[in-house]
mmCIF file of C-alpha atoms in Angstrom:
data_model
loop_
_atom_site.group_PDB
_atom_site.id
_atom_site.type_symbol
_atom_site.label_atom_id
_atom_site.label_comp_id
_atom_site.label_asym_id
_atom_site.label_seq_id
_atom_site.Cartn_x
_atom_site.Cartn_y
_atom_site.Cartn_z
ATOM 1 C CA MET C 49 -20.501 -13.236 19.615
ATOM 2 C CA LYS C 50 -20.585 -16.986 19.246
ATOM 3 C CA ARG C 51 -22.016 -16.647 15.826
ATOM 4 C CA GLN C 52 -19.193 -14.224 14.867
ATOM 5 C CA ILE C 53 -16.596 -16.613 16.201
ATOM 6 C CA LYS C 54 -18.119 -19.606 14.199
ATOM 7 C CA LYS C 55 -18.073 -17.494 11.091
ATOM 8 C CA VAL C 56 -14.398 -16.359 11.487
ATOM 9 C CA THR C 57 -13.255 -19.984 12.307
ATOM 10 C CA SER C 58 -14.903 -21.446 9.277
ATOM 11 C CA SER C 59 -13.456 -19.089 6.891
ATOM 12 C CA MET C 60 -10.012 -19.138 8.327
ATOM 13 C CA HIS C 61 -9.423 -22.835 8.278
ATOM 14 C CA SER C 62 -10.744 -23.808 4.822
ATOM 15 C CA LEU C 63 -7.817 -22.545 2.649
ATOM 16 C CA PHE C 64 -5.202 -23.877 5.059
ATOM 17 C CA ASN C 65 -6.650 -27.349 5.021
ATOM 18 C CA LEU C 66 -6.674 -27.587 1.243
ATOM 19 C CA ALA C 67 -3.161 -26.077 1.004
ATOM 20 C CA GLN C 68 -2.109 -28.940 3.292
ATOM 21 C CA MET C 69 -3.708 -31.425 0.998
ATOM 22 C CA GLN C 70 -1.799 -30.091 -1.960
ATOM 23 C CA LYS C 71 1.385 -30.656 -0.062
ATOM 24 C CA VAL C 72 0.370 -34.270 0.766
ATOM 25 C CA TYR C 73 -0.405 -35.475 -2.747
ATOM 26 C CA ARG C 74 2.522 -35.441 -4.872
ATOM 27 C CA LYS C 75 3.969 -37.590 -7.658
ATOM 28 C CA PRO C 76 6.452 -40.167 -6.489
ATOM 29 C CA PRO C 77 10.194 -39.135 -6.815
ATOM 30 C CA GLY C 78 12.002 -40.622 -9.798
ATOM 31 C CA GLU C 79 8.895 -40.765 -12.256
ATOM 32 C CA ILE C 80 9.729 -40.287 -15.828
ATOM 33 C CA PRO C 81 9.011 -36.514 -16.690
ATOM 34 C CA GLY C 82 5.703 -36.304 -18.564
ATOM 35 C CA THR C 83 4.064 -39.132 -16.604
ATOM 36 C CA PRO C 84 0.542 -38.219 -16.050
ATOM 37 C CA ILE C 85 -0.443 -38.955 -12.343
ATOM 38 C CA HIS C 86 -3.362 -37.521 -10.642
ATOM 39 C CA THR C 87 -2.112 -35.910 -7.357
ATOM 40 C CA GLY C 88 -5.359 -34.233 -6.359
ATOM 41 C CA ILE C 89 -8.636 -35.175 -4.805
ATOM 42 C CA GLN C 90 -11.262 -37.053 -6.650
ATOM 43 C CA ARG C 91 -14.046 -34.574 -6.594
ATOM 44 C CA LEU C 92 -16.591 -36.284 -9.217
ATOM 45 C CA ASP C 93 -17.713 -39.781 -9.849
ATOM 46 C CA GLU C 94 -16.680 -39.602 -13.505
ATOM 47 C CA VAL C 95 -15.008 -36.985 -15.857
ATOM 48 C CA LEU C 96 -17.491 -34.890 -17.638
ATOM 49 C CA LEU C 97 -16.843 -33.681 -21.063
ATOM 50 C CA THR C 98 -18.927 -30.837 -22.921
ATOM 51 C CA VAL C 99 -18.496 -29.374 -26.208
ATOM 52 C CA HIS C 100 -19.407 -25.623 -26.640
ATOM 53 C CA ASP C 101 -19.399 -24.809 -30.351
ATOM 54 C CA PHE C 102 -20.066 -21.177 -31.339
ATOM 55 C CA ASP C 103 -19.593 -18.376 -33.836
ATOM 56 C CA GLU C 104 -21.516 -15.233 -34.833
ATOM 57 C CA ASP C 105 -24.619 -16.989 -35.846
ATOM 58 C CA HIS C 106 -25.021 -20.031 -33.484
ATOM 59 C CA TYR C 107 -24.083 -21.722 -30.108
ATOM 60 C CA THR C 108 -24.390 -25.269 -29.329
ATOM 61 C CA ALA C 109 -23.513 -27.127 -26.053
ATOM 62 C CA VAL C 110 -23.383 -31.003 -26.293
ATOM 63 C CA PRO C 111 -22.375 -33.409 -23.511
ATOM 64 C CA ILE C 112 -20.096 -36.110 -25.073
ATOM 65 C CA LYS C 113 -18.676 -39.342 -23.824
ATOM 66 C CA GLU C 114 -15.731 -39.678 -26.133
ATOM 67 C CA ILE C 115 -13.475 -36.860 -27.474
ATOM 68 C CA SER C 116 -13.764 -38.376 -31.126
ATOM 69 C CA THR C 117 -17.383 -37.001 -31.038
ATOM 70 C CA SER C 118 -16.156 -33.495 -31.291
ATOM 71 C CA ALA C 119 -14.457 -33.931 -34.559
ATOM 72 C CA SER C 120 -17.346 -32.460 -36.588
ATOM 73 C CA TYR C 121 -17.248 -29.353 -34.520
ATOM 74 C CA LEU C 122 -13.390 -28.754 -34.701
ATOM 75 C CA GLU C 123 -13.118 -29.422 -38.422
ATOM 76 C CA ASP C 124 -15.478 -26.457 -39.452
ATOM 77 C CA ASP C 125 -14.736 -22.765 -39.161
ATOM 78 C CA SER C 126 -16.663 -22.386 -36.009
ATOM 79 C CA LYS C 127 -14.853 -21.874 -32.505
ATOM 80 C CA THR C 128 -15.000 -24.720 -30.046
ATOM 81 C CA TRP C 129 -14.572 -24.943 -26.168
ATOM 82 C CA ILE C 130 -14.218 -28.396 -24.833
ATOM 83 C CA GLN C 131 -14.965 -28.322 -20.978
ATOM 84 C CA VAL C 132 -13.498 -31.064 -18.952
ATOM 85 C CA GLN C 133 -14.604 -31.643 -15.462
ATOM 86 C CA GLY C 134 -12.802 -34.114 -13.404
ATOM 87 C CA LEU C 135 -9.214 -35.084 -13.463
ATOM 88 C CA HIS C 136 -9.083 -38.696 -11.907
ATOM 89 C CA GLU C 137 -9.654 -40.686 -14.973
ATOM 90 C CA ILE C 138 -6.313 -40.618 -16.705
ATOM 91 C CA ASP C 139 -7.441 -42.977 -19.659
ATOM 92 C CA LYS C 140 -10.244 -40.783 -20.500
ATOM 93 C CA LEU C 141 -8.206 -37.656 -20.308
ATOM 94 C CA LYS C 142 -5.338 -39.366 -22.279
ATOM 95 C CA ALA C 143 -7.678 -39.750 -25.203
ATOM 96 C CA VAL C 144 -8.426 -35.917 -25.182
ATOM 97 C CA TRP C 145 -4.703 -35.108 -24.838
ATOM 98 C CA ASP C 146 -3.677 -37.573 -27.593
ATOM 99 C CA TYR C 147 -6.508 -36.218 -29.875
ATOM 100 C CA PHE C 148 -5.009 -32.583 -29.684
ATOM 101 C CA GLU C 149 -1.399 -34.045 -29.513
ATOM 102 C CA LEU C 150 -0.588 -32.139 -26.229
ATOM 103 C CA HIS C 151 2.963 -32.198 -24.973
ATOM 104 C CA PRO C 152 3.639 -34.920 -22.296
ATOM 105 C CA LEU C 153 4.673 -32.151 -19.903
ATOM 106 C CA VAL C 154 1.496 -30.353 -20.396
ATOM 107 C CA GLN C 155 -0.433 -33.659 -19.630
ATOM 108 C CA GLU C 156 1.502 -34.073 -16.396
ATOM 109 C CA ASP C 157 0.786 -30.557 -15.233
ATOM 110 C CA ILE C 158 -2.849 -30.901 -15.931
ATOM 111 C CA VAL C 159 -3.368 -33.658 -13.397
ATOM 112 C CA SER C 160 -0.637 -32.535 -10.998
ATOM 113 C CA THR C 161 -2.895 -30.292 -8.952
ATOM 114 C CA SER C 162 -0.087 -28.624 -6.958
ATOM 115 C CA GLN C 163 1.116 -26.484 -9.758
ATOM 116 C CA ARG C 164 1.789 -22.718 -9.295
ATOM 117 C CA PRO C 165 -0.024 -20.427 -11.682
ATOM 118 C CA LYS C 166 1.844 -19.951 -14.905
ATOM 119 C CA ILE C 167 1.382 -19.170 -18.545
ATOM 120 C CA GLU C 168 3.731 -21.256 -20.995
ATOM 121 C CA PRO C 169 3.885 -20.933 -24.737
ATOM 122 C CA TYR C 170 4.324 -24.065 -26.836
ATOM 123 C CA PRO C 171 4.805 -24.413 -30.591
ATOM 124 C CA ASP C 172 1.110 -25.078 -31.256
ATOM 125 C CA ILE C 173 -0.635 -24.053 -28.024
ATOM 126 C CA VAL C 174 -0.577 -21.719 -25.107
ATOM 127 C CA PHE C 175 -0.855 -23.503 -21.734
ATOM 128 C CA ILE C 176 -2.237 -21.720 -18.654
ATOM 129 C CA VAL C 177 -2.518 -22.900 -15.119
ATOM 130 C CA LEU C 178 -4.526 -21.056 -12.624
ATOM 131 C CA ARG C 179 -5.663 -21.567 -9.060
ATOM 132 C CA MET C 180 -9.356 -20.972 -8.628
ATOM 133 C CA ILE C 181 -10.476 -19.746 -5.040
ATOM 134 C CA THR C 182 -13.974 -19.289 -4.578
ATOM 135 C CA PRO C 183 -16.535 -18.689 -1.530
ATOM 136 C CA LYS C 184 -18.492 -21.530 -0.223
ATOM 137 C CA THR C 185 -21.757 -21.434 1.823
ATOM 138 C CA GLU C 186 -21.571 -23.976 4.798
ATOM 139 C CA SER C 187 -24.704 -25.637 6.001
ATOM 140 C CA ASP C 188 -24.740 -23.364 8.921
ATOM 141 C CA GLY C 189 -25.022 -20.418 6.750
ATOM 142 C CA SER C 190 -21.349 -19.503 7.413
ATOM 143 C CA LEU C 191 -18.826 -18.853 4.461
ATOM 144 C CA SER C 192 -15.615 -20.483 3.692
ATOM 145 C CA LEU C 193 -13.178 -20.801 0.857
ATOM 146 C CA GLU C 194 -12.592 -23.675 -1.615
ATOM 147 C CA THR C 195 -9.494 -23.938 -3.971
ATOM 148 C CA GLU C 196 -8.801 -26.096 -7.091
ATOM 149 C CA GLN C 197 -6.617 -26.044 -10.082
ATOM 150 C CA VAL C 198 -7.856 -25.010 -13.510
ATOM 151 C CA SER C 199 -5.797 -25.627 -16.701
ATOM 152 C CA ILE C 200 -6.570 -23.825 -20.076
ATOM 153 C CA VAL C 201 -5.169 -24.963 -23.313
ATOM 154 C CA LEU C 202 -5.381 -22.231 -26.092
ATOM 155 C CA GLY C 203 -5.094 -23.449 -29.652
ATOM 156 C CA ILE C 204 -5.957 -22.312 -33.166
ATOM 157 C CA ASN C 205 -9.796 -22.021 -33.004
ATOM 158 C CA TYR C 206 -10.216 -24.204 -29.924
ATOM 159 C CA VAL C 207 -9.914 -23.930 -26.156
ATOM 160 C CA LEU C 208 -9.685 -26.771 -23.686
ATOM 161 C CA SER C 209 -10.294 -26.169 -19.902
ATOM 162 C CA PHE C 210 -9.690 -28.657 -17.125
ATOM 163 C CA GLN C 211 -11.305 -28.479 -13.742
ATOM 164 C CA GLU C 212 -11.092 -30.743 -10.762
ATOM 165 C CA SER C 213 -14.745 -30.332 -9.988
ATOM 166 C CA ASP C 214 -18.150 -29.295 -11.792
ATOM 167 C CA LYS C 215 -18.505 -26.145 -9.873
ATOM 168 C CA PRO C 216 -20.483 -23.552 -11.999
ATOM 169 C CA VAL C 217 -17.772 -20.959 -11.969
ATOM 170 C CA PHE C 218 -17.838 -20.565 -15.556
ATOM 171 C CA ASP C 219 -21.579 -20.245 -15.799
ATOM 172 C CA PRO C 220 -21.613 -16.473 -16.506
ATOM 173 C CA ILE C 221 -19.488 -17.268 -19.646
ATOM 174 C CA LEU C 222 -22.060 -19.827 -20.672
ATOM 175 C CA LYS C 223 -24.888 -17.310 -20.387
ATOM 176 C CA ARG C 224 -22.789 -14.757 -22.423
ATOM 177 C CA LEU C 225 -22.238 -17.343 -25.165
ATOM 178 C CA LYS C 226 -25.955 -17.786 -25.506
ATOM 179 C CA LEU C 227 -26.317 -14.124 -26.418
ATOM 180 C CA SER C 228 -25.860 -13.141 -29.994
ATOM 181 C CA ASN C 229 -23.659 -10.262 -31.117
ATOM 182 C CA THR C 230 -21.319 -10.312 -28.119
ATOM 183 C CA TYR C 231 -17.538 -10.340 -28.067
ATOM 184 C CA LEU C 232 -17.412 -13.819 -27.113
ATOM 185 C CA ARG C 233 -19.304 -14.886 -30.097
ATOM 186 C CA ASN C 234 -17.576 -12.401 -32.535
ATOM 187 C CA LEU C 235 -13.968 -12.570 -31.570
ATOM 188 C CA GLY C 236 -11.530 -15.553 -31.499
ATOM 189 C CA THR C 237 -10.867 -18.338 -28.944
ATOM 190 C CA ASP C 238 -8.118 -15.997 -27.485
ATOM 191 C CA TYR C 239 -10.983 -13.787 -26.127
ATOM 192 C CA LEU C 240 -12.606 -16.905 -24.605
ATOM 193 C CA ALA C 241 -9.472 -17.821 -22.898
ATOM 194 C CA TYR C 242 -9.329 -14.218 -21.538
ATOM 195 C CA ALA C 243 -12.836 -14.535 -20.364
ATOM 196 C CA LEU C 244 -12.020 -17.634 -18.521
ATOM 197 C CA ILE C 245 -8.967 -16.216 -16.820
ATOM 198 C CA ASP C 246 -10.908 -12.929 -15.995
ATOM 199 C CA THR C 247 -13.656 -14.894 -14.257
ATOM 200 C CA ILE C 248 -11.146 -16.569 -12.093
ATOM 201 C CA VAL C 249 -9.431 -13.458 -11.147
ATOM 202 C CA ASP C 250 -12.857 -11.838 -10.415
ATOM 203 C CA HIS C 251 -13.472 -14.520 -7.768
ATOM 204 C CA TYR C 252 -10.282 -13.583 -6.008
ATOM 205 C CA PHE C 253 -11.955 -10.375 -4.966
ATOM 206 C CA GLN C 254 -14.900 -12.245 -3.403
ATOM 207 C CA ALA C 255 -12.447 -14.527 -1.540
ATOM 208 C CA LEU C 256 -10.336 -11.393 -0.441
ATOM 209 C CA ASP C 257 -13.616 -9.677 0.836
ATOM 210 C CA LEU C 258 -14.438 -12.709 2.950
ATOM 211 C CA ILE C 259 -10.876 -12.781 4.447
ATOM 212 C CA GLY C 260 -10.973 -9.041 5.078
ATOM 213 C CA GLU C 261 -14.400 -9.520 6.982
ATOM 214 C CA SER C 262 -12.780 -12.292 9.037
ATOM 215 C CA ILE C 263 -9.865 -10.142 10.008
ATOM 216 C CA ASP C 264 -12.205 -7.291 10.877
ATOM 217 C CA GLU C 265 -14.304 -9.505 13.119
ATOM 218 C CA LEU C 266 -11.253 -11.082 14.749
ATOM 219 C CA ASP C 267 -9.916 -7.498 15.405
ATOM 220 C CA GLU C 268 -12.973 -6.694 17.351
ATOM 221 C CA LEU C 269 -12.814 -9.967 19.269
ATOM 222 C CA ILE C 270 -9.174 -9.447 20.223
ATOM 223 C CA ILE C 271 -9.729 -5.916 21.295
ATOM 224 C CA SER C 272 -12.562 -7.072 23.652
ATOM 225 C CA ASP C 273 -10.711 -10.065 25.069
ATOM 226 C CA SER C 274 -7.291 -11.682 24.134
ATOM 227 C CA LYS C 275 -8.037 -15.305 24.289
ATOM 228 C CA GLU C 276 -5.560 -17.968 23.498
ATOM 229 C CA SER C 277 -7.611 -19.499 20.908
ATOM 230 C CA TYR C 278 -7.476 -16.126 18.866
ATOM 231 C CA LEU C 279 -3.964 -16.676 18.383
ATOM 232 C CA GLN C 280 -4.620 -19.947 16.617
ATOM 233 C CA LYS C 281 -7.130 -18.187 14.397
ATOM 234 C CA ILE C 282 -4.546 -15.395 13.565
ATOM 235 C CA GLN C 283 -1.985 -18.087 12.566
ATOM 236 C CA ALA C 284 -4.575 -19.883 10.327
ATOM 237 C CA LEU C 285 -5.441 -16.711 8.701
ATOM 238 C CA ARG C 286 -1.807 -15.873 8.066
ATOM 239 C CA LYS C 287 -1.225 -19.376 6.454
ATOM 240 C CA ASP C 288 -4.219 -18.875 4.349
ATOM 241 C CA LEU C 289 -3.053 -15.517 2.991
ATOM 242 C CA ASN C 290 0.455 -16.985 2.319
ATOM 243 C CA PHE C 291 -1.284 -19.726 0.266
ATOM 244 C CA PHE C 292 -3.298 -17.075 -1.472
ATOM 245 C CA ARG C 293 -0.303 -14.917 -2.250
ATOM 246 C CA LYS C 294 1.489 -18.117 -3.658
ATOM 247 C CA SER C 295 -1.486 -18.803 -5.807
ATOM 248 C CA VAL C 296 -1.611 -15.481 -7.384
ATOM 249 C CA TRP C 297 1.795 -13.924 -7.352
ATOM 250 C CA SER C 298 3.222 -15.775 -10.415
ATOM 251 C CA LEU C 299 0.157 -15.048 -12.444
ATOM 252 C CA ARG C 300 0.907 -11.401 -12.946
ATOM 253 C CA GLU C 301 4.250 -12.326 -14.620
ATOM 254 C CA GLY C 302 2.503 -14.733 -16.979
ATOM 255 C CA VAL C 303 -0.178 -12.330 -17.947
ATOM 256 C CA ASN C 304 2.410 -9.582 -18.644
ATOM 257 C CA ASN C 305 4.485 -12.060 -20.693
ATOM 258 C CA LEU C 306 1.237 -12.770 -22.902
ATOM 259 C CA ILE C 307 0.875 -9.039 -23.272
ATOM 260 C CA ARG C 308 4.562 -8.366 -24.122
ATOM 261 C CA ASP C 309 5.340 -11.355 -26.312
ATOM 262 C CA LYS C 310 4.313 -11.953 -29.857
ATOM 263 C CA SER C 311 2.082 -15.009 -30.152
ATOM 264 C CA PRO C 312 0.012 -16.177 -33.056
ATOM 265 C CA TYR C 313 -2.677 -17.164 -30.730
ATOM 266 C CA ILE C 314 -3.180 -13.809 -29.006
ATOM 267 C CA THR C 315 -4.346 -10.875 -31.130
ATOM 268 C CA ASP C 316 -3.567 -7.234 -30.206
ATOM 269 C CA GLU C 317 -7.259 -6.584 -29.697
ATOM 270 C CA VAL C 318 -7.317 -9.228 -26.896
ATOM 271 C CA LYS C 319 -4.002 -8.010 -25.331
ATOM 272 C CA VAL C 320 -5.972 -4.784 -24.507
ATOM 273 C CA TYR C 321 -8.283 -6.956 -22.294
ATOM 274 C CA LEU C 322 -5.290 -8.816 -20.848
ATOM 275 C CA ARG C 323 -4.008 -5.492 -19.623
ATOM 276 C CA ASP C 324 -7.187 -5.161 -17.720
ATOM 277 C CA VAL C 325 -6.588 -8.606 -16.134
ATOM 278 C CA SER C 326 -3.017 -7.724 -15.214
ATOM 279 C CA ASP C 327 -4.364 -4.757 -13.484
ATOM 280 C CA HIS C 328 -6.838 -6.790 -11.501
ATOM 281 C CA VAL C 329 -4.088 -9.197 -10.555
ATOM 282 C CA VAL C 330 -2.089 -6.327 -9.192
ATOM 283 C CA GLN C 331 -5.086 -5.037 -7.198
ATOM 284 C CA VAL C 332 -5.504 -8.600 -5.801
ATOM 285 C CA ILE C 333 -1.590 -8.691 -4.728
ATOM 286 C CA ASP C 334 -2.009 -5.293 -3.187
ATOM 287 C CA ASN C 335 -4.999 -6.327 -1.152
ATOM 288 C CA ILE C 336 -3.248 -9.607 -0.088
ATOM 289 C CA GLU C 337 -0.365 -7.425 1.086
ATOM 290 C CA ILE C 338 -2.664 -5.163 3.060
ATOM 291 C CA ASN C 339 -4.442 -8.076 4.642
ATOM 292 C CA ARG C 340 -0.934 -9.520 5.642
ATOM 293 C CA GLU C 341 0.075 -6.291 7.182
ATOM 294 C CA MET C 342 -3.326 -6.287 9.086
ATOM 295 C CA ILE C 343 -2.645 -9.886 10.253
ATOM 296 C CA TYR C 344 0.660 -8.675 11.652
ATOM 297 C CA GLY C 345 -1.139 -5.826 13.295
ATOM 298 C CA LEU C 346 -3.527 -8.289 14.872
ATOM 299 C CA ILE C 347 -0.503 -10.349 16.258
ATOM 300 C CA ASP C 348 0.759 -7.041 17.763
ATOM 301 C CA ILE C 349 -2.626 -6.229 19.283
ATOM 302 C CA TYR C 350 -2.966 -9.737 20.742
ATOM 303 C CA MET C 351 0.578 -9.516 22.348
ATOM 304 C CA SER C 352 -0.253 -6.039 23.611
ATOM 305 C CA GLY C 353 -3.429 -7.376 25.028
ATOM 306 C CA LEU C 354 -1.610 -10.131 26.899
ATOM 307 C CA SER C 355 1.038 -7.727 28.130
ATOM 308 C CA ASN C 356 -1.623 -5.434 29.423
ATOM 309 C CA ARG C 357 -3.477 -8.321 31.239
ATOM 310 C CA MET C 358 -0.220 -9.450 32.694
ATOM 311 C CA ASN C 359 0.678 -5.927 33.789
ATOM 312 C CA GLU C 360 -2.835 -5.663 35.491
ATOM 313 C CA VAL C 361 -2.189 -8.952 37.354
ATOM 314 C CA MET C 362 1.242 -7.993 38.490
ATOM 315 C CA LYS C 363 0.024 -4.642 39.600
ATOM 316 C CA VAL C 364 -2.756 -6.191 41.813
ATOM 317 C CA LEU C 365 -0.392 -8.772 43.232
ATOM 318 C CA THR C 366 2.166 -5.895 43.919
ATOM 319 C CA ILE C 367 -0.404 -3.716 45.658
ATOM 320 C CA ILE C 368 -1.513 -6.672 47.866
ATOM 321 C CA ALA C 369 2.083 -7.576 48.654
ATOM 322 C CA THR C 370 2.772 -3.963 49.522
ATOM 323 C CA ILE C 371 -0.116 -3.649 51.880
ATOM 324 C CA PHE C 372 0.697 -6.840 53.731
ATOM 325 C CA ILE C 373 4.441 -6.064 54.219
ATOM 326 C CA PRO C 374 3.998 -3.578 57.020
ATOM 327 C CA LEU C 375 1.252 -5.699 58.503
ATOM 328 C CA THR C 376 3.666 -8.751 58.425
ATOM 329 C CA PHE C 377 6.264 -6.408 60.141
ATOM 330 C CA VAL C 378 3.736 -5.614 62.952
ATOM 331 C CA ALA C 379 2.729 -9.167 63.281
ATOM 332 C CA GLY C 380 6.455 -10.379 63.541
ATOM 333 C CA ILE C 381 7.280 -7.724 66.210
ATOM 334 C CA TYR C 382 4.444 -8.874 68.502
ATOM 335 C CA GLY C 383 5.049 -12.472 67.724
ATOM 336 C CA MET C 384 8.533 -12.513 69.173
ATOM 337 C CA ASN C 385 8.959 -14.910 72.250
ATOM 338 C CA PHE C 386 10.283 -12.576 74.890
ATOM 339 C CA ASP C 387 9.296 -13.202 78.493
ATOM 340 C CA PRO C 388 8.442 -9.674 79.988
ATOM 341 C CA GLU C 389 9.619 -10.931 83.403
ATOM 342 C CA THR C 390 13.084 -11.730 82.421
ATOM 343 C CA SER C 391 13.699 -9.582 79.280
ATOM 344 C CA PRO C 392 15.784 -6.301 80.035
ATOM 345 C CA LEU C 393 13.682 -4.498 77.568
ATOM 346 C CA ASN C 394 10.096 -4.436 78.674
ATOM 347 C CA MET C 395 7.219 -4.908 75.980
ATOM 348 C CA PRO C 396 4.255 -3.631 78.145
ATOM 349 C CA GLU C 397 1.937 -4.425 75.158
ATOM 350 C CA LEU C 398 2.188 -8.058 76.054
ATOM 351 C CA LYS C 399 0.724 -7.519 79.307
ATOM 352 C CA TRP C 400 -1.714 -4.902 78.309
ATOM 353 C CA TYR C 401 -5.377 -5.872 78.418
ATOM 354 C CA TYR C 402 -6.034 -4.007 75.111
ATOM 355 C CA GLY C 403 -2.806 -5.076 73.501
ATOM 356 C CA TYR C 404 -4.382 -7.367 70.966
ATOM 357 C CA PRO C 405 -7.192 -5.136 69.737
ATOM 358 C CA PHE C 406 -4.530 -2.366 69.500
ATOM 359 C CA ALA C 407 -2.453 -4.481 67.109
ATOM 360 C CA ILE C 408 -5.430 -5.368 65.030
ATOM 361 C CA VAL C 409 -6.547 -1.705 64.738
ATOM 362 C CA LEU C 410 -3.004 -0.565 64.105
ATOM 363 C CA MET C 411 -2.607 -3.070 61.191
ATOM 364 C CA LEU C 412 -6.063 -2.103 59.748
ATOM 365 C CA VAL C 413 -5.222 1.703 59.909
ATOM 366 C CA MET C 414 -1.915 1.008 58.191
ATOM 367 C CA ALA C 415 -3.656 -1.174 55.460
ATOM 368 C CA LEU C 416 -6.459 1.443 54.837
ATOM 369 C CA SER C 417 -3.770 4.307 54.700
ATOM 370 C CA LEU C 418 -1.949 2.380 51.914
ATOM 371 C CA VAL C 419 -5.064 1.735 50.085
ATOM 372 C CA ALA C 420 -6.181 5.587 50.269
ATOM 373 C CA TYR C 421 -2.458 6.414 49.116
ATOM 374 C CA PHE C 422 -2.622 4.112 46.106
ATOM 375 C CA ARG C 423 -5.955 5.514 45.042
ATOM 376 C CA LYS C 424 -4.668 9.254 45.278
ATOM 377 C CA LYS C 425 -1.764 8.207 43.020
ATOM 378 C CA GLY C 426 -4.156 6.505 40.614
ATOM 379 C CA TRP C 427 -2.710 2.992 41.048
ATOM 380 C CA LEU C 428 -6.240 1.585 41.986
#
């Protein structure tokens, strides 16, 4: 049971804490629009640049220090993916942005890590912002969730991706690029952009599975015992799901716009695959809504458990008070200070040798009779 509680607690607090960090780090008010200011957490010591150059016949991955090194790859007919990991070195990123002549607002959004997911067309590129949510294994073996912003720039024959960390989320894409005669190698960079989006969306299902397991475990714990600490866990889960919903909801509209609008950067062949991504995003949203309903159900179960416990306590107290009321009445009668010599109404029990045992036995019989009556009624 303790192991279950630890697992539930770990998975419930991670998203909420990261969501709070997103709220704390923001660009100062009044800055010029398009001013790139890193508002996230520094996750790497330095910004890493990797060039992935490929076509139907070859694939090459080269780490680089300066973006100018990639000129030879960008100037030929091959397709190029420049993977940028780390967003804290603005000068190094500025060199990348200036090389591709990215709009200042795009530059600002890349390093402003509290952006909501969106897909925006520009005259020479398509700019995509996503929220990546991935499971993480803690040192104690439990699972938690991590989140970071991923930005994708789709241009003619090239793709730029910007991550906050170097997590190997896109490793499956790299493995597929090494294989010949695949869609990634044969189709254009719009298919690569689709593959990156699809990989991020697939991780949403893993995160939702983890949250669903936490909800089920917490449900069992609440049914067995409604502790006050469980309410805090429920509230943390509710905030996590709200953050998750905010991170996914607007993505559906952006993907649908890509499918619906005509763009020189998205071919009709790739739009078929984007419809599949749209379907997956709808499934994610549906699962989020189901989990939110389950959270509200947990709150109802918790409150019902508290109410039942309170009713049980009140029932016990009421039964005890009901038993002692007649006993108090008897004790009060025989506790009156009447002198049997002078009182006009004689109380012979006060002079009776067995008066005290009689009073005790009388009260005991009354108490037992009430207990037997309560049992017969099913109140005990």
